[in-house]
mmCIF file of N, CA, C and O in Angstrom:
data_model
loop_
_atom_site.group_PDB
_atom_site.id
_atom_site.type_symbol
_atom_site.label_atom_id
_atom_site.label_comp_id
_atom_site.label_asym_id
_atom_site.label_seq_id
_atom_site.Cartn_x
_atom_site.Cartn_y
_atom_site.Cartn_z
ATOM 1 N N MET A 694 9.187 -10.941 15.908
ATOM 2 C CA MET A 694 8.472 -11.765 14.722
ATOM 3 C C MET A 694 7.308 -11.734 14.038
ATOM 4 O O MET A 694 6.029 -11.719 15.107
ATOM 5 N N ALA A 695 7.361 -11.347 12.998
ATOM 6 C CA ALA A 695 5.590 -11.749 11.868
ATOM 7 C C ALA A 695 5.230 -12.689 12.156
ATOM 8 O O ALA A 695 5.788 -14.414 11.912
ATOM 9 N N SER A 696 4.264 -12.300 12.212
ATOM 10 C CA SER A 696 2.461 -14.103 12.340
ATOM 11 C C SER A 696 2.263 -14.615 10.747
ATOM 12 O O SER A 696 3.631 -14.146 9.884
ATOM 13 N N LEU A 697 1.808 -16.004 11.292
ATOM 14 C CA LEU A 697 2.369 -16.666 9.829
ATOM 15 C C LEU A 697 1.010 -15.957 9.220
ATOM 16 O O LEU A 697 1.370 -16.171 7.834
ATOM 17 N N LEU A 698 0.401 -14.908 9.065
ATOM 18 C CA LEU A 698 -0.758 -14.146 7.940
ATOM 19 C C LEU A 698 -0.089 -12.918 7.372
ATOM 20 O O LEU A 698 -0.067 -13.608 7.030
ATOM 21 N N THR A 699 1.367 -13.025 8.592
ATOM 22 C CA THR A 699 2.091 -11.335 7.844
ATOM 23 C C THR A 699 2.879 -11.691 6.767
ATOM 24 O O THR A 699 2.411 -11.638 5.854
ATOM 25 N N GLN A 700 3.441 -13.142 7.086
ATOM 26 C CA GLN A 700 4.236 -13.458 6.429
ATOM 27 C C GLN A 700 3.755 -14.032 4.767
ATOM 28 O O GLN A 700 4.174 -13.959 3.956
ATOM 29 N N THR A 701 2.343 -15.098 5.369
ATOM 30 C CA THR A 701 2.190 -14.735 3.620
ATOM 31 C C THR A 701 1.987 -14.570 2.857
ATOM 32 O O THR A 701 2.064 -14.664 1.914
ATOM 33 N N ARG A 702 0.423 -13.027 3.612
ATOM 34 C CA ARG A 702 0.317 -12.442 2.897
ATOM 35 C C ARG A 702 2.184 -11.743 1.956
ATOM 36 O O ARG A 702 2.036 -11.542 0.494
ATOM 37 N N LYS A 703 3.225 -11.284 2.861
ATOM 38 C CA LYS A 703 4.160 -10.256 2.447
ATOM 39 C C LYS A 703 4.876 -11.470 2.005
ATOM 40 O O LYS A 703 5.528 -10.919 -0.178
ATOM 41 N N SER A 704 5.201 -12.541 1.663
ATOM 42 C CA SER A 704 5.325 -13.231 0.755
ATOM 43 C C SER A 704 4.864 -14.163 -1.172
ATOM 44 O O SER A 704 5.849 -13.580 -1.892
ATOM 45 N N ARG A 705 3.531 -13.529 -0.792
ATOM 46 C CA ARG A 705 2.452 -13.452 -2.218
ATOM 47 C C ARG A 705 2.130 -11.782 -2.807
ATOM 48 O O ARG A 705 2.040 -11.799 -3.773
ATOM 49 N N GLY A 706 3.315 -10.708 -1.820
ATOM 50 C CA GLY A 706 4.006 -9.589 -2.784
ATOM 51 C C GLY A 706 2.880 -8.573 -2.347
ATOM 52 O O GLY A 706 1.889 -7.972 -3.061
ATOM 53 N N LEU A 707 1.042 -9.046 -1.279
ATOM 54 C CA LEU A 707 0.413 -8.891 -1.401
ATOM 55 C C LEU A 707 0.670 -7.739 -0.421
ATOM 56 O O LEU A 707 0.808 -7.850 0.904
ATOM 57 N N SER A 708 -0.436 -6.306 -0.620
ATOM 58 C CA SER A 708 -0.510 -5.138 0.640
ATOM 59 C C SER A 708 -1.407 -6.261 1.394
ATOM 60 O O SER A 708 -2.629 -6.866 1.624
ATOM 61 N N LEU A 709 -1.561 -4.780 2.615
ATOM 62 C CA LEU A 709 -3.065 -5.074 3.558
ATOM 63 C C LEU A 709 -4.391 -4.939 3.091
ATOM 64 O O LEU A 709 -5.649 -4.863 2.571
ATOM 65 N N LYS A 710 -4.318 -3.552 2.282
ATOM 66 C CA LYS A 710 -5.065 -2.602 1.366
ATOM 67 C C LYS A 710 -5.611 -3.706 0.723
ATOM 68 O O LYS A 710 -7.038 -4.138 -0.533
ATOM 69 N N GLN A 711 -5.279 -4.850 -0.403
ATOM 70 C CA GLN A 711 -5.911 -6.083 -1.419
ATOM 71 C C GLN A 711 -5.872 -7.096 -0.244
ATOM 72 O O GLN A 711 -7.296 -7.657 -1.330
ATOM 73 N N VAL A 712 -5.897 -7.351 0.649
ATOM 74 C CA VAL A 712 -5.972 -8.760 0.611
ATOM 75 C C VAL A 712 -7.236 -7.683 1.830
ATOM 76 O O VAL A 712 -8.334 -9.119 1.819
ATOM 77 N N ALA A 713 -6.976 -7.070 2.137
ATOM 78 C CA ALA A 713 -8.797 -6.062 2.361
ATOM 79 C C ALA A 713 -9.609 -6.209 2.211
ATOM 80 O O ALA A 713 -11.000 -6.582 2.204
ATOM 81 N N ALA A 714 -9.815 -5.386 0.511
ATOM 82 C CA ALA A 714 -10.497 -5.108 -0.084
ATOM 83 C C ALA A 714 -11.675 -7.517 -0.219
ATOM 84 O O ALA A 714 -12.047 -7.030 -0.785
ATOM 85 N N VAL A 715 -9.715 -8.108 -1.296
ATOM 86 C CA VAL A 715 -10.763 -9.172 -2.020
ATOM 87 C C VAL A 715 -11.943 -9.905 -0.160
ATOM 88 O O VAL A 715 -11.930 -10.270 -0.741
ATOM 89 N N VAL A 716 -10.946 -9.416 1.119
ATOM 90 C CA VAL A 716 -11.710 -10.529 2.566
ATOM 91 C C VAL A 716 -12.919 -9.420 2.768
ATOM 92 O O VAL A 716 -13.787 -10.217 3.641
ATOM 93 N N GLY A 717 -12.683 -8.099 2.415
ATOM 94 C CA GLY A 717 -14.012 -7.633 3.057
ATOM 95 C C GLY A 717 -14.177 -7.409 4.238
ATOM 96 O O GLY A 717 -15.070 -6.449 5.551
ATOM 97 N N THR A 718 -12.445 -6.201 4.873
ATOM 98 C CA THR A 718 -12.459 -5.716 5.849
ATOM 99 C C THR A 718 -11.623 -4.700 5.447
ATOM 100 O O THR A 718 -10.972 -4.087 4.543
ATOM 101 N N ASP A 719 -11.657 -3.797 6.329
ATOM 102 C CA ASP A 719 -10.612 -2.769 6.286
ATOM 103 C C ASP A 719 -9.320 -3.098 6.331
ATOM 104 O O ASP A 719 -9.197 -4.072 7.696
ATOM 105 N N PRO A 720 -8.432 -2.278 5.691
ATOM 106 C CA PRO A 720 -6.565 -2.462 6.369
ATOM 107 C C PRO A 720 -6.322 -2.033 7.531
ATOM 108 O O PRO A 720 -6.058 -3.275 7.897
ATOM 109 N N THR A 721 -6.925 -1.331 8.409
ATOM 110 C CA THR A 721 -6.861 -1.276 10.003
ATOM 111 C C THR A 721 -7.641 -3.075 10.388
ATOM 112 O O THR A 721 -6.301 -2.770 11.610
ATOM 113 N N ASN A 722 -7.965 -2.789 10.861
ATOM 114 C CA ASN A 722 -8.776 -3.731 10.696
ATOM 115 C C ASN A 722 -8.037 -5.199 10.403
ATOM 116 O O ASN A 722 -7.618 -6.108 11.299
ATOM 117 N N LEU A 723 -7.467 -5.683 9.174
ATOM 118 C CA LEU A 723 -6.264 -6.563 9.303
ATOM 119 C C LEU A 723 -5.309 -6.526 10.223
ATOM 120 O O LEU A 723 -5.525 -7.621 10.262
ATOM 121 N N LEU A 724 -5.157 -5.543 9.709
ATOM 122 C CA LEU A 724 -3.723 -5.457 10.722
ATOM 123 C C LEU A 724 -3.831 -6.109 12.578
ATOM 124 O O LEU A 724 -2.742 -6.474 12.021
ATOM 125 N N ARG A 725 -4.719 -5.623 12.279
ATOM 126 C CA ARG A 725 -5.257 -5.716 13.864
ATOM 127 C C ARG A 725 -5.171 -7.310 14.190
ATOM 128 O O ARG A 725 -4.868 -8.017 14.953
ATOM 129 N N VAL A 726 -5.788 -7.844 13.207
ATOM 130 C CA VAL A 726 -5.946 -9.688 13.359
ATOM 131 C C VAL A 726 -4.820 -9.864 13.002
ATOM 132 O O VAL A 726 -3.973 -10.727 13.999
ATOM 133 N N GLU A 727 -3.847 -9.920 11.879
ATOM 134 C CA GLU A 727 -2.546 -9.631 12.352
ATOM 135 C C GLU A 727 -1.845 -9.590 13.123
ATOM 136 O O GLU A 727 -0.346 -10.930 13.133
ATOM 137 N N LYS A 728 -1.523 -8.490 13.687
ATOM 138 C CA LYS A 728 -0.862 -8.239 14.410
ATOM 139 C C LYS A 728 -1.129 -9.055 15.991
ATOM 140 O O LYS A 728 -0.954 -9.473 16.616
ATOM 141 N N GLY A 729 -2.552 -10.295 16.200
ATOM 142 C CA GLY A 729 -3.068 -10.458 16.726
ATOM 143 C C GLY A 729 -3.807 -9.985 18.484
ATOM 144 O O GLY A 729 -4.254 -10.438 19.142
ATOM 145 N N ASP A 730 -4.131 -9.062 17.645
ATOM 146 C CA ASP A 730 -4.051 -7.592 18.447
ATOM 147 C C ASP A 730 -5.726 -7.812 18.551
ATOM 148 O O ASP A 730 -6.688 -7.172 19.786
ATOM 149 N N GLN A 731 -5.974 -8.018 18.057
ATOM 150 C CA GLN A 731 -8.125 -8.847 17.467
ATOM 151 C C GLN A 731 -8.698 -10.176 17.033
ATOM 152 O O GLN A 731 -7.788 -10.781 16.191
ATOM 153 N N VAL A 732 -9.050 -10.611 17.494
ATOM 154 C CA VAL A 732 -9.218 -12.368 17.444
ATOM 155 C C VAL A 732 -10.827 -11.519 16.497
ATOM 156 O O VAL A 732 -11.414 -11.102 16.426
ATOM 157 N N PRO A 733 -10.035 -12.655 14.690
ATOM 158 C CA PRO A 733 -11.929 -11.959 13.843
ATOM 159 C C PRO A 733 -12.710 -12.549 13.812
ATOM 160 O O PRO A 733 -12.793 -13.579 14.738
ATOM 161 N N LYS A 734 -13.805 -12.438 13.539
ATOM 162 C CA LYS A 734 -15.263 -12.683 13.609
ATOM 163 C C LYS A 734 -14.483 -14.602 12.111
ATOM 164 O O LYS A 734 -14.192 -14.345 11.295
ATOM 165 N N ARG A 735 -16.066 -14.764 12.334
ATOM 166 C CA ARG A 735 -15.518 -16.514 11.865
ATOM 167 C C ARG A 735 -15.850 -15.614 10.661
ATOM 168 O O ARG A 735 -15.221 -16.609 9.983
ATOM 169 N N VAL A 736 -17.207 -15.008 9.811
ATOM 170 C CA VAL A 736 -16.830 -14.790 8.577
ATOM 171 C C VAL A 736 -15.110 -13.638 7.978
ATOM 172 O O VAL A 736 -15.166 -15.102 7.105
ATOM 173 N N LEU A 737 -14.821 -13.698 8.823
ATOM 174 C CA LEU A 737 -13.544 -13.305 8.697
ATOM 175 C C LEU A 737 -12.543 -14.322 8.622
ATOM 176 O O LEU A 737 -11.790 -14.108 7.322
ATOM 177 N N ALA A 738 -12.483 -14.811 9.246
ATOM 178 C CA ALA A 738 -11.452 -15.866 9.247
ATOM 179 C C ALA A 738 -11.138 -16.638 8.787
ATOM 180 O O ALA A 738 -10.864 -17.452 7.413
ATOM 181 N N ARG A 739 -13.136 -17.592 7.423
ATOM 182 C CA ARG A 739 -13.133 -18.318 6.712
ATOM 183 C C ARG A 739 -12.968 -17.226 5.439
ATOM 184 O O ARG A 739 -11.855 -18.076 4.698
ATOM 185 N N LYS A 740 -13.347 -16.372 5.694
ATOM 186 C CA LYS A 740 -12.370 -15.490 4.321
ATOM 187 C C LYS A 740 -11.104 -15.995 4.004
ATOM 188 O O LYS A 740 -9.864 -16.281 2.795
ATOM 189 N N LEU A 741 -10.422 -15.381 5.116
ATOM 190 C CA LEU A 741 -9.011 -15.462 4.351
ATOM 191 C C LEU A 741 -7.773 -16.721 4.513
ATOM 192 O O LEU A 741 -7.032 -17.319 4.038
ATOM 193 N N PHE A 742 -8.993 -17.949 5.604
ATOM 194 C CA PHE A 742 -8.498 -19.181 5.656
ATOM 195 C C PHE A 742 -8.423 -19.525 3.347
ATOM 196 O O PHE A 742 -7.382 -19.686 2.903
ATOM 197 N N GLU A 743 -9.289 -19.370 3.124
ATOM 198 C CA GLU A 743 -10.563 -19.653 2.272
ATOM 199 C C GLU A 743 -9.315 -19.148 1.015
ATOM 200 O O GLU A 743 -8.899 -18.968 0.422
ATOM 201 N N PHE A 744 -8.357 -17.610 1.163
ATOM 202 C CA PHE A 744 -8.481 -16.364 0.733
ATOM 203 C C PHE A 744 -6.714 -17.044 0.153
ATOM 204 O O PHE A 744 -5.751 -17.266 -1.333
ATOM 205 N N TYR A 745 -5.863 -17.945 1.602
ATOM 206 C CA TYR A 745 -4.501 -18.364 1.315
ATOM 207 C C TYR A 745 -4.534 -19.644 0.674
ATOM 208 O O TYR A 745 -3.678 -21.108 1.385
ATOM 209 N N GLY A 746 -5.810 -20.481 0.114
ATOM 210 C CA GLY A 746 -5.693 -22.158 -0.662
ATOM 211 C C GLY A 746 -5.130 -22.581 1.232
ATOM 212 O O GLY A 746 -5.610 -24.019 1.046
ATOM 213 N N GLY A 747 -6.132 -21.429 2.313
ATOM 214 C CA GLY A 747 -5.643 -23.334 3.614
ATOM 215 C C GLY A 747 -4.221 -23.489 3.619
ATOM 216 O O GLY A 747 -3.862 -23.401 4.518
ATOM 217 N N ALA A 748 -3.532 -21.956 3.295
ATOM 218 C CA ALA A 748 -1.787 -22.329 4.050
ATOM 219 C C ALA A 748 -1.789 -21.188 4.845
ATOM 220 O O ALA A 748 -0.433 -22.125 6.002
ATOM 221 N N VAL A 749 -2.939 -21.139 5.762
ATOM 222 C CA VAL A 749 -3.010 -20.378 6.640
ATOM 223 C C VAL A 749 -3.922 -21.327 7.332
ATOM 224 O O VAL A 749 -4.936 -20.544 7.970
ATOM 225 N N GLU A 750 -3.203 -22.142 8.655
ATOM 226 C CA GLU A 750 -4.378 -22.610 9.442
ATOM 227 C C GLU A 750 -5.160 -22.133 9.539
ATOM 228 O O GLU A 750 -4.858 -20.428 10.549
ATOM 229 N N LEU A 751 -6.160 -22.526 10.646
ATOM 230 C CA LEU A 751 -7.502 -21.241 11.077
ATOM 231 C C LEU A 751 -6.527 -21.076 12.098
ATOM 232 O O LEU A 751 -7.476 -19.887 13.243
ATOM 233 N N GLY A 752 -6.357 -22.488 13.337
ATOM 234 C CA GLY A 752 -5.755 -21.904 14.315
ATOM 235 C C GLY A 752 -4.745 -20.672 14.336
ATOM 236 O O GLY A 752 -4.848 -19.952 15.763
ATOM 237 N N ALA A 753 -4.400 -20.524 13.345
ATOM 238 C CA ALA A 753 -3.022 -19.775 13.512
ATOM 239 C C ALA A 753 -3.794 -18.618 12.421
ATOM 240 O O ALA A 753 -2.994 -17.604 13.478
ATOM 241 N N ILE A 754 -5.164 -17.853 12.494
ATOM 242 C CA ILE A 754 -5.859 -16.754 12.269
ATOM 243 C C ILE A 754 -5.871 -16.138 13.339
ATOM 244 O O ILE A 754 -6.399 -15.659 13.591
ATOM 245 N N TYR A 755 -6.665 -17.343 14.624
ATOM 246 C CA TYR A 755 -7.573 -16.927 15.277
ATOM 247 C C TYR A 755 -6.555 -16.584 16.415
ATOM 248 O O TYR A 755 -6.959 -15.500 18.311
ATOM 249 N N ASP A 756 -4.917 -17.884 15.806
ATOM 250 C CA ASP A 756 -4.077 -17.072 17.507
ATOM 251 C C ASP A 756 -2.807 -17.029 16.951
ATOM 252 O O ASP A 756 -2.642 -18.236 16.317
ATOM 253 N N PRO A 757 -2.881 -15.882 16.057
ATOM 254 C CA PRO A 757 -1.132 -15.921 16.116
ATOM 255 C C PRO A 757 -0.345 -16.442 16.164
ATOM 256 O O PRO A 757 1.177 -17.320 15.437
ATOM 257 N N GLU A 758 0.206 -17.145 18.087
ATOM 258 C CA GLU A 758 1.247 -17.893 18.429
ATOM 259 C C GLU A 758 0.964 -19.326 18.712
ATOM 260 O O GLU A 758 1.891 -20.373 18.754
ATOM 261 N N PHE A 759 -0.348 -19.969 17.665
ATOM 262 C CA PHE A 759 -0.789 -20.291 16.731
ATOM 263 C C PHE A 759 0.406 -21.875 16.846
ATOM 264 O O PHE A 759 1.454 -21.430 15.574
#
């Protein structure tokens, strides 16, 4: 099952590359965060939270199974 980050990104018709460019990270890094393979640094987590307008809670950004 896709994480809330992935679902939200796809529901908005956005690619990994597009989101990564806005939040200042590499698409591969963003993919690892979305899959839960990597815990994002606080700055990246906050940027993702703000980018999605709070639609994805910080808990779900740090832990996809939240």
